[in-house]
Short mmCIF file of C-alpha atoms and ligand atoms in Angstrom, two decimals:
data_model
loop_
_atom_site.label_atom_id
_atom_site.label_comp_id
_atom_site.label_asym_id
_atom_site.label_seq_id
_atom_site.Cartn_x
_atom_site.Cartn_y
_atom_site.Cartn_z
CA UNK C 1 -7.21 -148.48 -3.79
CA UNK C 2 -10.14 -148.99 -6.38
CA UNK C 3 -12.93 -151.19 -5.25
CA UNK C 4 -13.64 -152.04 -8.95
CA UNK C 5 -11.73 -154.94 -10.88
CA UNK C 6 -9.96 -152.47 -13.52
CA UNK C 7 -9.38 -154.45 -16.82
CA UNK C 8 -7.54 -152.45 -19.13
CA UNK C 9 -7.29 -154.07 -22.80
CA UNK C 10 -4.85 -153.48 -26.04
CA UNK C 11 -7.77 -151.25 -27.63
CA UNK C 12 -11.38 -150.92 -27.90
CA UNK C 13 -12.08 -153.88 -30.13
CA UNK C 14 -10.29 -156.20 -27.64
CA UNK C 15 -12.32 -154.68 -24.55
CA UNK C 16 -15.69 -155.31 -26.70
CA UNK C 17 -14.66 -158.61 -27.10
CA UNK C 18 -14.31 -159.16 -23.46
CA UNK C 19 -17.66 -157.41 -22.88
CA UNK C 20 -19.26 -159.61 -25.37
CA UNK C 21 -17.80 -163.00 -23.54
CA UNK C 22 -19.18 -161.69 -20.42
CA UNK C 23 -22.53 -161.50 -21.64
CA UNK C 24 -22.23 -164.68 -23.28
CA UNK C 25 -20.85 -166.45 -20.34
CA UNK C 26 -24.02 -164.75 -18.19
CA UNK C 27 -26.49 -165.94 -21.30
CA UNK C 28 -25.24 -169.62 -20.89
CA UNK C 29 -25.68 -169.64 -17.26
CA UNK C 30 -29.19 -168.26 -17.79
CA UNK C 31 -31.01 -165.24 -15.33
CA UNK C 32 -31.35 -161.71 -15.48
CA UNK C 33 -29.13 -159.14 -17.71
CA UNK C 34 -29.75 -155.54 -17.71
CA UNK C 35 -28.32 -153.89 -20.98
CA UNK C 36 -27.16 -150.18 -21.44
CA UNK C 37 -27.64 -147.89 -24.46
CA UNK C 38 -25.80 -145.44 -25.80
CA UNK C 39 -23.36 -145.89 -28.71
CA UNK C 40 -20.44 -147.77 -27.06
CA UNK C 41 -21.74 -151.14 -26.78
CA UNK C 42 -23.31 -151.83 -30.06
CA UNK C 43 -20.02 -153.86 -31.29
CA UNK C 44 -20.00 -155.98 -28.11
CA UNK C 45 -23.99 -156.79 -28.42
CA UNK C 46 -23.24 -157.66 -32.15
CA UNK C 47 -20.18 -159.91 -30.92
CA UNK C 48 -22.26 -161.40 -28.14
CA UNK C 49 -24.85 -162.52 -30.83
CA UNK C 50 -22.25 -163.91 -33.15
CA UNK C 51 -20.84 -165.93 -30.26
CA UNK C 52 -24.02 -167.17 -28.61
CA UNK C 53 -27.29 -167.94 -30.91
CA UNK C 54 -29.17 -169.09 -27.84
CA UNK C 55 -30.28 -166.72 -25.46
CA UNK C 56 -33.58 -168.89 -24.41
CA UNK C 57 -32.66 -168.91 -20.47
CA UNK C 58 -32.22 -165.08 -20.21
CA UNK C 59 -34.75 -162.25 -19.25
CA UNK C 60 -33.46 -159.18 -20.84
CA UNK C 61 -33.73 -155.88 -19.04
CA UNK C 62 -32.92 -152.56 -19.74
CA UNK C 63 -30.77 -150.37 -17.12
CA UNK C 64 -32.31 -147.11 -18.88
CA UNK C 65 -34.32 -146.32 -21.50
CA UNK C 66 -35.35 -142.82 -23.14
CA UNK C 67 -39.12 -142.31 -23.44
CA UNK C 68 -39.50 -142.41 -27.01
CA UNK C 69 -41.35 -144.99 -29.16
CA UNK C 70 -39.45 -148.53 -29.40
CA UNK C 71 -39.08 -147.85 -33.20
CA UNK C 72 -37.23 -144.23 -32.65
CA UNK C 73 -33.57 -144.11 -33.24
CA UNK C 74 -32.82 -143.18 -29.71
CA UNK C 75 -34.53 -145.97 -28.15
CA UNK C 76 -32.24 -148.01 -26.04
CA UNK C 77 -34.62 -151.03 -26.47
CA UNK C 78 -34.25 -150.66 -30.61
CA UNK C 79 -30.50 -150.64 -30.17
CA UNK C 80 -30.80 -153.97 -28.04
CA UNK C 81 -33.17 -155.51 -30.37
CA UNK C 82 -30.78 -154.38 -33.71
CA UNK C 83 -27.61 -155.45 -32.32
CA UNK C 84 -28.24 -158.60 -30.42
CA UNK C 85 -31.87 -159.63 -29.91
CA UNK C 86 -32.76 -159.73 -34.18
CA UNK C 87 -29.57 -161.42 -34.62
CA UNK C 88 -30.05 -164.75 -32.45
CA UNK C 89 -31.72 -168.05 -33.24
CA UNK C 90 -33.40 -168.25 -29.59
CA UNK C 91 -34.26 -164.83 -28.42
CA UNK C 92 -34.26 -164.12 -24.42
CA UNK C 93 -37.45 -162.93 -22.85
CA UNK C 94 -37.76 -159.37 -23.29
CA UNK C 95 -38.45 -156.76 -20.72
CA UNK C 96 -38.90 -153.24 -22.50
CA UNK C 97 -40.14 -149.85 -20.95
CA UNK C 98 -43.62 -149.30 -21.60
CA UNK C 99 -42.59 -145.90 -23.27
CA UNK C 100 -46.40 -145.23 -24.46
CA UNK C 101 -46.94 -144.42 -20.49
CA UNK C 102 -46.01 -140.78 -19.01
CA UNK C 103 -42.67 -141.16 -17.00
CA UNK C 104 -43.61 -141.68 -13.79
CA UNK C 105 -46.10 -144.30 -14.78
CA UNK C 106 -43.66 -146.08 -16.95
CA UNK C 107 -40.95 -146.40 -13.77
CA UNK C 108 -43.67 -147.63 -11.45
CA UNK C 109 -44.66 -150.20 -13.76
CA UNK C 110 -40.94 -151.41 -14.75
CA UNK C 111 -40.33 -151.09 -10.66
CA UNK C 112 -43.13 -153.69 -10.21
CA UNK C 113 -42.20 -156.02 -12.92
CA UNK C 114 -38.65 -155.75 -11.31
CA UNK C 115 -40.24 -156.65 -8.18
CA UNK C 116 -39.14 -160.56 -8.02
CA UNK C 117 -35.88 -159.75 -9.79
CA UNK C 118 -32.00 -159.86 -8.73
CA UNK C 119 -30.02 -158.89 -11.64
CA UNK C 120 -27.06 -161.32 -12.49
CA UNK C 121 -25.52 -158.85 -14.58
CA UNK C 122 -26.06 -155.19 -14.64
CA UNK C 123 -24.14 -153.89 -17.55
CA UNK C 124 -23.32 -150.12 -17.60
CA UNK C 125 -21.94 -147.36 -19.68
CA UNK C 126 -20.48 -144.30 -18.66
CA UNK C 127 -20.83 -140.80 -19.70
CA UNK C 128 -18.23 -138.02 -20.10
CA UNK C 129 -20.12 -136.17 -17.08
CA UNK C 130 -19.91 -139.36 -14.79
CA UNK C 131 -23.26 -140.76 -15.18
CA UNK C 132 -24.24 -144.06 -15.94
CA UNK C 133 -27.68 -145.66 -16.90
CA UNK C 134 -29.79 -142.31 -16.76
CA UNK C 135 -28.65 -141.52 -13.14
CA UNK C 136 -27.19 -137.98 -13.94
CA UNK C 137 -24.92 -135.58 -11.62
CA UNK C 138 -26.76 -134.75 -8.50
CA UNK C 139 -30.08 -135.81 -9.84
CA UNK C 140 -33.01 -136.46 -7.31
CA UNK C 141 -32.93 -139.92 -8.81
CA UNK C 142 -29.69 -140.59 -7.03
CA UNK C 143 -31.77 -140.60 -3.62
CA UNK C 144 -34.11 -143.12 -4.13
CA UNK C 145 -33.89 -146.08 -2.27
CA UNK C 146 -37.55 -147.51 -2.10
CA UNK C 147 -37.77 -147.87 -5.95
CA UNK C 148 -36.27 -150.26 -8.33
CA UNK C 149 -36.57 -147.68 -11.10
CA UNK C 150 -37.50 -144.11 -11.56
CA UNK C 151 -38.18 -141.66 -14.20
CA UNK C 152 -35.74 -138.62 -14.76
CA UNK C 153 -35.26 -135.59 -17.06
CA UNK C 154 -32.29 -136.08 -19.18
CA UNK C 155 -29.33 -134.52 -17.77
CA UNK C 156 -28.10 -134.38 -21.75
CA UNK C 157 -28.67 -135.07 -25.37
CA UNK C 158 -31.36 -136.18 -26.29
CA UNK C 159 -33.40 -134.45 -23.97
CA UNK C 160 -36.01 -136.58 -23.69
CA UNK C 161 -37.31 -138.05 -20.07
CA UNK C 162 -35.66 -141.20 -18.79
CA UNK C 163 -36.46 -144.50 -17.00
CA UNK C 164 -33.71 -145.64 -14.84
CA UNK C 165 -32.83 -148.45 -12.78
CA UNK C 166 -32.26 -147.17 -9.25
CA UNK C 167 -28.74 -147.49 -7.55
CA UNK C 168 -30.20 -149.33 -4.73
CA UNK C 169 -31.47 -151.98 -7.08
CA UNK C 170 -28.24 -151.73 -9.50
CA UNK C 171 -26.39 -152.74 -6.03
CA UNK C 172 -28.25 -156.31 -5.77
CA UNK C 173 -26.88 -157.01 -8.98
CA UNK C 174 -24.46 -159.85 -8.73
CA UNK C 175 -22.04 -158.44 -11.21
CA UNK C 176 -22.13 -154.79 -12.55
CA UNK C 177 -19.67 -154.36 -15.69
CA UNK C 178 -18.97 -151.19 -17.21
CA UNK C 179 -17.51 -150.74 -20.79
CA UNK C 180 -15.48 -147.24 -21.13
CA UNK C 181 -13.64 -146.47 -24.21
CA UNK C 182 -12.17 -143.39 -25.58
CA UNK C 183 -10.18 -140.49 -24.18
CA UNK C 184 -13.24 -138.25 -23.78
CA UNK C 185 -14.16 -140.56 -20.76
CA UNK C 186 -10.84 -140.66 -19.16
CA UNK C 187 -11.57 -138.34 -16.35
CA UNK C 188 -15.07 -139.62 -16.08
CA UNK C 189 -13.20 -143.00 -15.55
CA UNK C 190 -10.87 -141.63 -12.95
CA UNK C 191 -13.59 -140.13 -11.03
CA UNK C 192 -15.98 -143.03 -11.24
CA UNK C 193 -13.58 -145.83 -10.20
CA UNK C 194 -10.65 -144.47 -8.39
CA UNK C 195 -11.60 -141.32 -6.56
CA UNK C 196 -14.18 -140.98 -3.52
CA UNK C 197 -17.69 -141.75 -4.29
CA UNK C 198 -19.83 -138.74 -4.85
CA UNK C 199 -23.45 -137.41 -6.20
CA UNK C 200 -21.50 -135.41 -8.74
CA UNK C 201 -20.35 -138.86 -10.39
CA UNK C 202 -23.18 -141.27 -10.09
CA UNK C 203 -21.07 -144.19 -11.59
CA UNK C 204 -19.07 -143.91 -8.59
CA UNK C 205 -22.00 -144.79 -6.75
CA UNK C 206 -23.14 -147.94 -8.77
CA UNK C 207 -21.46 -150.98 -7.12
CA UNK C 208 -22.61 -154.60 -6.49
CA UNK C 209 -22.84 -154.72 -3.04
CA UNK C 210 -22.00 -158.35 -2.46
CA UNK C 211 -20.79 -159.41 -6.09
CA UNK C 212 -18.30 -158.00 -8.36
CA UNK C 213 -18.01 -154.68 -10.03
CA UNK C 214 -15.86 -154.87 -13.23
CA UNK C 215 -14.62 -152.21 -15.33
CA UNK C 216 -13.40 -152.88 -18.76
CA UNK C 217 -11.49 -150.04 -20.46
CA UNK C 218 -9.17 -149.17 -23.60
CA UNK C 219 -6.20 -147.68 -22.87
CA UNK C 220 -7.36 -144.11 -23.94
CA UNK C 221 -10.46 -144.10 -21.40
CA UNK C 222 -7.74 -145.42 -18.78
CA UNK C 223 -4.86 -143.06 -19.38
CA UNK C 224 -6.21 -140.92 -16.17
CA UNK C 225 -6.64 -143.67 -13.79
CA UNK C 226 -3.00 -143.73 -11.91
CA UNK C 227 -2.61 -139.91 -11.72
C1 6PG B 1 -28.25 -144.09 -22.28
C2 6PG B 1 -27.16 -144.78 -21.19
C3 6PG B 1 -26.16 -144.17 -20.74
C4 6PG B 1 -25.07 -144.32 -21.67
C5 6PG B 1 -23.56 -143.24 -21.50
C6 6PG B 1 -22.66 -143.73 -22.61
O1 6PG B 1 -29.19 -144.42 -22.65
O2 6PG B 1 -27.79 -143.16 -22.78
O3 6PG B 1 -27.36 -145.93 -21.22
O4 6PG B 1 -25.82 -144.15 -19.34
O5 6PG B 1 -24.27 -145.57 -21.39
O6 6PG B 1 -24.21 -142.06 -22.01
O7 6PG B 1 -23.25 -143.26 -23.95
P1 6PG B 1 -22.19 -143.54 -24.79
O8 6PG B 1 -21.77 -145.19 -25.10
O9 6PG B 1 -22.78 -143.22 -26.38
O10 6PG B 1 -20.74 -142.70 -24.97
#
């Protein structure tokens, strides 16, 4: 049986709406939210901004970041700013990774800034290879238990160094929420949410230790969950 609450929506649009509603509920309650990059979450971020214009109670973090300038189109911070932050009346307090630093220094600075933080919501994507945040299959970063964020080489395109929150830090989050869309994620979704946890599928290792872990999927991404 899965330790994850699996929610299969009618289609990708509905799934994005369900995620947007989770984000908005969390924003209204206030606290620390970490967002993911990638292409999947953009509609959910845009909708969340439409549904709630006051994000003043939120401290906004990035679960991972690519080591590129904030204006670069590969920047996760740019995605979050464009799709959410720039669209709301009262913005959240922003905690971008300082990508002007070398990877190890940027990670150490982020880890330090995260020291007093317990995430209320860690919103995660899932890669077709089973990665989440920038926790790539069998990477050294998966073994780190004494830091909240680390630097890591890219496991896929874009081939730029990353900073990522660690498994042990994400485990402290009160809620870990995945959004997984599309048939190309179906195999990874089965490995991440149904099969035994393994380092070859990092998303199988990222769970809220004391809270909820929820995965929102569309039918295409969910097609292999029961096979
Ligand atoms: C990133 C991520 C990463 C992402 C997955 C899924 O910076 O790339 O945060 O973990 O969520 O790679 O990406 P897509 O949504 O583009 O498939």
